[in-house]
Short mmCIF file of C-alpha atoms in Angstrom, two decimals:
data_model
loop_
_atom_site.label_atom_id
_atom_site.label_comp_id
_atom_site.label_asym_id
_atom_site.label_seq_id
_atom_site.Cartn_x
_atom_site.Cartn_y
_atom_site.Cartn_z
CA UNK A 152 6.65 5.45 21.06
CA UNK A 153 8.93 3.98 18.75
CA UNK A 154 9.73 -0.03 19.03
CA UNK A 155 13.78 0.11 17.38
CA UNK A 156 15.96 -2.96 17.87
CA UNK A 157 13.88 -3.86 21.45
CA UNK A 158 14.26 -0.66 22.73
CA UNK A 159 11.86 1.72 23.26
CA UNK A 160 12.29 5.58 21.95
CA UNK A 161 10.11 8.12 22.99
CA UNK A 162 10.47 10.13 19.68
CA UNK A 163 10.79 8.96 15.70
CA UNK A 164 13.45 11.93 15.20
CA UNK A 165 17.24 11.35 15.63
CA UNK A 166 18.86 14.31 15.51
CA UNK A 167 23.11 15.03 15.05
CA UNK A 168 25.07 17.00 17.01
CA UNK A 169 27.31 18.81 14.32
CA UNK A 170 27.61 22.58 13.44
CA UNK A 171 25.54 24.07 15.79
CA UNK A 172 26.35 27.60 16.91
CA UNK A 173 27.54 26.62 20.62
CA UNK A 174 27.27 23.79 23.15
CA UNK A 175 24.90 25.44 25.01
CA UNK A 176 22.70 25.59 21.62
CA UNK A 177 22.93 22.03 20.54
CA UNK A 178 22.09 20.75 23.80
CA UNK A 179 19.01 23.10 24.01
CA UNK A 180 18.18 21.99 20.68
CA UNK A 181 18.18 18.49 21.80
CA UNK A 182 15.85 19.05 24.41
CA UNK A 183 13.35 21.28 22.15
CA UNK A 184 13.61 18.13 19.29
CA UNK A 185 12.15 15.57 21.73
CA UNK A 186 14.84 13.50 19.78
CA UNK A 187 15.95 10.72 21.79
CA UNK A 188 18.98 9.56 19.77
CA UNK A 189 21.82 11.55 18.80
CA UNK A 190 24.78 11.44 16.33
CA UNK A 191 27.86 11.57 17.26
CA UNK A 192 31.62 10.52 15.66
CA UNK A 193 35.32 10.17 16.12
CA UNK A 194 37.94 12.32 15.32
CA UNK A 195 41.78 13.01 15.92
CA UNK A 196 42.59 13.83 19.12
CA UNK A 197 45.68 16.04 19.22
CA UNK A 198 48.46 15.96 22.20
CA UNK A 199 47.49 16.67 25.28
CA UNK A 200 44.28 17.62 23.88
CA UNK A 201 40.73 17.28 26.01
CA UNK A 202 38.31 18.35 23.16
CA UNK A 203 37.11 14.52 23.28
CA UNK A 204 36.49 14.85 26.94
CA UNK A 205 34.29 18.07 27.09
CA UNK A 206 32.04 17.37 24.04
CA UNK A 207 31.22 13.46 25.41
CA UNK A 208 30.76 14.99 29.21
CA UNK A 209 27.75 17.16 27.29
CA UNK A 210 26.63 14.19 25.15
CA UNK A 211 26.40 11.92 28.11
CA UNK A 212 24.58 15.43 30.21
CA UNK A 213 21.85 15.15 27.25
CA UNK A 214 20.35 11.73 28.79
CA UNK A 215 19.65 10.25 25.01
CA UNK A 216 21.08 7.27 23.20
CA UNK A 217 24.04 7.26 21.29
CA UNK A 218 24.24 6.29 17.48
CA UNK A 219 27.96 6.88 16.52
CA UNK A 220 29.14 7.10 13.05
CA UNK A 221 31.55 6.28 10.48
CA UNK A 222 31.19 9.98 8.85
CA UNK A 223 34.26 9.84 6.19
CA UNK A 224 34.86 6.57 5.79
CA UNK A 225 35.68 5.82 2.00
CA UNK A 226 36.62 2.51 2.33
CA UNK A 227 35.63 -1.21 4.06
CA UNK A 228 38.70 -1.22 6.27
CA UNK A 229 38.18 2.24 7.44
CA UNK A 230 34.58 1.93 8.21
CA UNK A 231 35.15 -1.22 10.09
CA UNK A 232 38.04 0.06 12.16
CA UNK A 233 35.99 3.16 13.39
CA UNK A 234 33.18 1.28 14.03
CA UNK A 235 35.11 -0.83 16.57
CA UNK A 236 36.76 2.31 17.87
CA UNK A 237 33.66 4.03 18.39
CA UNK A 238 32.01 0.49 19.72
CA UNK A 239 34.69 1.11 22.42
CA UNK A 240 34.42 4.80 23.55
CA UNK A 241 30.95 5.26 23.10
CA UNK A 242 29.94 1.64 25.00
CA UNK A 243 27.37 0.57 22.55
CA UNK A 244 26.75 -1.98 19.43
CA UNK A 245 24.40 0.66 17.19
CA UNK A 246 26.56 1.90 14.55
CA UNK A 247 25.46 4.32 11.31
CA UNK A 248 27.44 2.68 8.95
CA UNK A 249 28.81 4.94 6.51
CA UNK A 250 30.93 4.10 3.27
CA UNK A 251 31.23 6.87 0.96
CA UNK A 252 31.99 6.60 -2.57
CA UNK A 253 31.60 9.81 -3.90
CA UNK A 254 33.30 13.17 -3.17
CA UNK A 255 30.91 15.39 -4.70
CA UNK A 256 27.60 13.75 -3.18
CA UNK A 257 28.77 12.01 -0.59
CA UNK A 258 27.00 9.05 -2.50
CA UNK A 259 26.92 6.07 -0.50
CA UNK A 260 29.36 3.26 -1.89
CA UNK A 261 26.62 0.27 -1.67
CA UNK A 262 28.90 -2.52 -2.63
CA UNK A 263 31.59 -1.51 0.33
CA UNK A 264 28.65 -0.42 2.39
CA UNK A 265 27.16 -4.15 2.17
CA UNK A 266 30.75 -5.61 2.17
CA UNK A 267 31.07 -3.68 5.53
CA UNK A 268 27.81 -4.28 7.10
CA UNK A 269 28.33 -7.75 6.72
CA UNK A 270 31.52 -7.65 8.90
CA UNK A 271 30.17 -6.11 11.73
CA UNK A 272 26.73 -7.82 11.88
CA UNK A 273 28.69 -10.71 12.07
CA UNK A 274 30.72 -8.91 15.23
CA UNK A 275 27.93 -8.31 16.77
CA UNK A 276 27.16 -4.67 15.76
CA UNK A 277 23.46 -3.87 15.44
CA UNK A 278 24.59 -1.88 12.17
CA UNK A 279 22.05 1.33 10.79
CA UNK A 280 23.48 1.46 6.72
CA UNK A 281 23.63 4.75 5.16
CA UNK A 282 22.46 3.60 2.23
CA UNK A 283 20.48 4.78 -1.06
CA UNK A 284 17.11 4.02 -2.63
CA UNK A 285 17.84 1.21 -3.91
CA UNK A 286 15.74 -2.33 -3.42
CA UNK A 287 18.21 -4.24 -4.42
CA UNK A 288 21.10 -2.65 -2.10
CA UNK A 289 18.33 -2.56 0.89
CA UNK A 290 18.05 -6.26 0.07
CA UNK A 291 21.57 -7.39 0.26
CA UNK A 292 22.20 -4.97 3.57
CA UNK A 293 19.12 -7.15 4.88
CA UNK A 294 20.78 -10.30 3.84
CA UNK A 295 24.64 -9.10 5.71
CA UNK A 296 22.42 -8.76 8.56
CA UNK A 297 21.10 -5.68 8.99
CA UNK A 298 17.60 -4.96 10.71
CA UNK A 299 17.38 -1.31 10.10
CA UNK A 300 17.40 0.95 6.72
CA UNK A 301 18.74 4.18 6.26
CA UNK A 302 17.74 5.55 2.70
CA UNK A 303 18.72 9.00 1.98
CA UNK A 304 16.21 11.38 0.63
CA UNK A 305 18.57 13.42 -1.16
CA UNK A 306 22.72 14.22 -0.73
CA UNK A 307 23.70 15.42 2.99
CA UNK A 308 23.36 18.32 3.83
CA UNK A 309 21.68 19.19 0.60
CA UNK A 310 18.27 20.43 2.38
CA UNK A 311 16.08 19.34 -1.07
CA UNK A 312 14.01 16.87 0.82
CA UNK A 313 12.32 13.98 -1.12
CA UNK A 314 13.60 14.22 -4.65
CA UNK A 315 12.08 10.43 -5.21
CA UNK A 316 9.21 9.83 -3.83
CA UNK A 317 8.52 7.11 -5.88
CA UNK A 318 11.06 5.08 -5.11
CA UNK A 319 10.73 6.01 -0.84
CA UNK A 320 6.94 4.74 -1.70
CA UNK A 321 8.60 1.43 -3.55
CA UNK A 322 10.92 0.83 -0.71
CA UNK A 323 8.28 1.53 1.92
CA UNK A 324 6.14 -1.31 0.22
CA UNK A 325 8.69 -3.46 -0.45
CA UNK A 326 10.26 -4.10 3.05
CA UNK A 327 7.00 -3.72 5.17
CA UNK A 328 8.31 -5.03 8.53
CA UNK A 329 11.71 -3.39 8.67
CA UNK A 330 12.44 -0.37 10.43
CA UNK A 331 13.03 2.37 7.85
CA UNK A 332 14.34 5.83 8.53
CA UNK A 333 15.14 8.79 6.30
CA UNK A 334 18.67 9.86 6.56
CA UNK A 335 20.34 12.98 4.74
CA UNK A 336 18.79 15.83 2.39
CA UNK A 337 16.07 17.00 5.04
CA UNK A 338 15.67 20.49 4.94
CA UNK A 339 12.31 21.63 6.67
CA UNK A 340 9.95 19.96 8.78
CA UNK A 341 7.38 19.75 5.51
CA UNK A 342 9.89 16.96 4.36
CA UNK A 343 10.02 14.97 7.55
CA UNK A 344 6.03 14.95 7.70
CA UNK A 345 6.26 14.52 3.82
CA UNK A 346 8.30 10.67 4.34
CA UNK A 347 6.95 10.14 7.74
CA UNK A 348 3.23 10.70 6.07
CA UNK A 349 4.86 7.66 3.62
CA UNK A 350 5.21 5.68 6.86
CA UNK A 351 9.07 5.75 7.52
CA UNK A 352 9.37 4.84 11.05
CA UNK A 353 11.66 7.42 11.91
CA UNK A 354 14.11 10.28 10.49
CA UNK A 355 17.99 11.53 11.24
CA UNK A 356 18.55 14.91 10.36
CA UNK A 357 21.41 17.40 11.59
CA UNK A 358 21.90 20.29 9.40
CA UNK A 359 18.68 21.45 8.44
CA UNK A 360 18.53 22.58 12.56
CA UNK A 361 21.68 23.39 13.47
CA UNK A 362 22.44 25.80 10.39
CA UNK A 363 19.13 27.37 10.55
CA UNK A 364 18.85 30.73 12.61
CA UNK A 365 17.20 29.56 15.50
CA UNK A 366 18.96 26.13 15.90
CA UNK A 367 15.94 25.37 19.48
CA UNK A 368 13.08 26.75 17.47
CA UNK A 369 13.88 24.58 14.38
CA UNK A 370 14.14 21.77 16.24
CA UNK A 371 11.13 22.08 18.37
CA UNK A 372 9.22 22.47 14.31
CA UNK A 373 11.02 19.12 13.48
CA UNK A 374 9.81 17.32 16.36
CA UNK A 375 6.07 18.53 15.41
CA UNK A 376 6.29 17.72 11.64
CA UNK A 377 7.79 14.19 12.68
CA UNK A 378 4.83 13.33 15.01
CA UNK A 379 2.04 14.64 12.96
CA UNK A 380 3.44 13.17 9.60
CA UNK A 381 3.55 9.80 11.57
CA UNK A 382 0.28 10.53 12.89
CA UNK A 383 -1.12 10.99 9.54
CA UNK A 384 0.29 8.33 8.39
CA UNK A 385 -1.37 5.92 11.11
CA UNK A 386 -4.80 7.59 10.58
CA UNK A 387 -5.06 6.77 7.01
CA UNK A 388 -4.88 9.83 4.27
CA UNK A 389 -7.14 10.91 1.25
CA UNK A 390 -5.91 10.04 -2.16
CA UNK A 391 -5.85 12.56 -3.85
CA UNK A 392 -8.20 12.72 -6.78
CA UNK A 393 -8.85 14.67 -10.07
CA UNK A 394 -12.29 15.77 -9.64
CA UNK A 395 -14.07 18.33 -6.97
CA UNK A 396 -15.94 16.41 -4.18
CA UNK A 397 -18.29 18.72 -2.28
CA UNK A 398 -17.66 18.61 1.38
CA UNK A 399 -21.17 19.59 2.32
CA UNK A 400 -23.92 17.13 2.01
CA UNK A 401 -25.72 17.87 -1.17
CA UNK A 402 -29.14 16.05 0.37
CA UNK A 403 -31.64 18.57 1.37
CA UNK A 404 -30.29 21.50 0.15
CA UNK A 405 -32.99 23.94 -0.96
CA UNK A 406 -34.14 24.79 -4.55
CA UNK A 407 -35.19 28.00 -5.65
CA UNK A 408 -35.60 27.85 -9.20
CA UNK B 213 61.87 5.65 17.27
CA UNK B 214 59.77 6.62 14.02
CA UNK B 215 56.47 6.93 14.53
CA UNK B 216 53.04 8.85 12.36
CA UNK B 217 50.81 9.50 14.76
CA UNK B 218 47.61 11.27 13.75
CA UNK B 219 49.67 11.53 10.31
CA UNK B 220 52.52 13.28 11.69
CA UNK B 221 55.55 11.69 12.17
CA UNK B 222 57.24 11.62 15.20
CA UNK B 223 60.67 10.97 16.87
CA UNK B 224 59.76 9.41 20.11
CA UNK B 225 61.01 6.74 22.80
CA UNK B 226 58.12 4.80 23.48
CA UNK B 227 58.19 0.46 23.93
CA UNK B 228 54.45 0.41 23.84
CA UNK B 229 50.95 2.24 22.94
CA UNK B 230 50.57 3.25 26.92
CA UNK B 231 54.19 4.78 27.01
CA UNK B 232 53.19 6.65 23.70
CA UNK B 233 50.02 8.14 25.06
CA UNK B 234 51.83 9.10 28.41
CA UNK B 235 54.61 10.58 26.43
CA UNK B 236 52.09 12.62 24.93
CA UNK B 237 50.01 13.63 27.37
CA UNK B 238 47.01 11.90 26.38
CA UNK B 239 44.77 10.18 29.10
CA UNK B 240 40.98 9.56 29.41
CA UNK B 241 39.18 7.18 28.89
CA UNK B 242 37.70 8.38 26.02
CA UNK B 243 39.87 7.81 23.83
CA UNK B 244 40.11 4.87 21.66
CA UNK B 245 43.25 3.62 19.48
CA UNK B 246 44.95 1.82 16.75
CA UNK B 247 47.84 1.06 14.90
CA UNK B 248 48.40 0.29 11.78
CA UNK B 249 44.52 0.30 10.48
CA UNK B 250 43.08 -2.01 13.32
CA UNK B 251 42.30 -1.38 16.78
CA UNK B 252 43.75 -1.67 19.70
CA UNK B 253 41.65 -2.26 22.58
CA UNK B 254 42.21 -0.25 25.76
CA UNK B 255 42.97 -2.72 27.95
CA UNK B 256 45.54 -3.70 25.59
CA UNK B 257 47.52 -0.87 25.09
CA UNK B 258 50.13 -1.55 28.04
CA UNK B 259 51.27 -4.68 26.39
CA UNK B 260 50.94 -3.57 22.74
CA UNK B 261 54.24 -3.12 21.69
CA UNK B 262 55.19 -0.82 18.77
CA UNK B 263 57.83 -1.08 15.88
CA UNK B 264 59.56 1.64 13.69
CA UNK B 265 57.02 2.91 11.10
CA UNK B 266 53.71 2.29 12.50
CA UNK B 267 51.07 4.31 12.26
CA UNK B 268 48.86 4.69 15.18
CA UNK B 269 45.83 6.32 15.69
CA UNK B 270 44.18 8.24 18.74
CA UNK B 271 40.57 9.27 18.35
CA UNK B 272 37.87 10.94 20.61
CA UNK B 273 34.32 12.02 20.62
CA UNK B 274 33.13 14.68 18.23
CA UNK B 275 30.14 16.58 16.97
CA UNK B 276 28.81 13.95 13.98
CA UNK B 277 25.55 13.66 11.86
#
């Protein structure tokens, strides 16, 4: 059980709801993760159109919370104006803030990021930041009001998994009593039990299942790698060392010489 | 009237945001809407009344990570 915000979620892995091979797929994918929150986001609506309608019928069929995002936002303005949109249609507060600042990386842009967060914790909006490594960053999202951190591991969609372990270990350490989760550059369930085993509360991953070639199976690994890296992590690992320790008890072993 | 709606512009008689969406074809209530870069709440949309030029937005849910 995960304690997030005063709710209570049944699993640490949030899981989105893009690029998956069908309907049918992502919702059986869903149900194989365990994941009890799911991504979802806005887009146009053309005339007459009922796209909108079909895909939030099968979101609402999946029986999970709903974290909506501001995927594509590149500025403060646009960011805060989906966020109200989506506060509207989707009938909750939670929000992945998004701010992107570059093309290529889909870096977050921290300083808009904070300039935004600040907004809409101040509307009211309990407001998950897409947000870097960075202490400092983490520090001034804390300070606009934020009560949950989403670092990325690596770019989105990227699938390198922890390319800083260091500094997921630094931020860990640093803000012990905030929830953290892992957002972007998963790409196999050895990364989620990799920063879950560093004791981030929780990860949001989408297209390391849905492109993979069994979208149900994949997700079904992710669940398992999520729970036993936070397992681990409760049950206190080895370091690891630079000499050989024997595992069986040397003490009354015979001698034959 | 002129009109950019989803960033095409349109030729259309509509007073306010409802009459726009009707004129369309758009209904739901999944849909959510603005114009000109801020929202418009739903319950707003009968009274909101529109001028030449604005851009208005009409969004629903999709897929998102």
């Amino acid at each position: 059980m995960f304690e997030l915000l005063g709710t209570t979620l049944p699993s640490r892995l949030f899981l989105g709801t893009a690029q998956y091979p069908s309907p049918a797929i992502l919702a059986d994918a869903v149900q194989a993760s365990g994941t009890s929150v799911v991504t979802v986001s806005l887009r146009r609506e053309m005339a007459g159109g009922r796209d909108g309608e079909k895909f939030w019928s099968l979101i609402r069929s999946l029986g999970t919370r709903i974290l909506p995002n501001t995927a594509g936002c590149h500025s403060v303005k646009e960011a805060v104006t989906t966020a109200k949109m989506a506060r509207e249609v989707f009938g909750t507060s939670w929000i992945k803030l998004e701010v992107i600042g570059n093309h290529d990386t889909l870096q977050p842009d921290v300083f808009g990021l904070v300039e935004a967060a600040r907004i809409l914790c101040d509307d009211g909006f309990a407001v998950f930041p897409y947000t870097t490594d960075d202490l400092v960053a983490a520090e001034r999202l804390l300070e606009a009001g934020c009560m949950v951190l989403m670092p990325w591991c690596a770019p989105i969609g990227s699938a390198l998994g922890p390319v800083n372990i260091p500094a997921l270990r630094s931020m860990r350490a640093h803000f012990p009593g905030v929830p953290l989760i892992v957002d972007a550059g998963l790409g196999r369930p050895s990364h989620a039990a990799t920063v879950m085993e560093l004791g981030f509360d929780a990860v949001l991953l989408n297209t390391a299942v849905a492109r993979a070639a069994d979208p149900v199976g994949m997700a079904r690994a992710f669940g398992k790698a999520v729970d036993a890296g936070r397992e681990a992590f409760l049950s206190g690992m080895l370091e690891p060392r630079d000499v050989a320790v024997p595992s069986t008890p040397t003490i009354g072993r015979a001698v034959f010489s | 009237m002129k009109l950019i709606v989803n960033g095409q512009a349109l030729e259309i008689d509509a007073s306010t945001l409802a009459e726009l969406l009707a004129a369309l074809d758009y209904e739901g209530d999944w849909l959510a809407t603005a114009v000109n870069s801020d929202l418009v709440h739903r319950v707003n949309r009968a009274e909101f009344q529109l001028s030449d030029g604005d851009r208005i937005e009409i969004l629903s849910p999709m897929q998102g990570g």
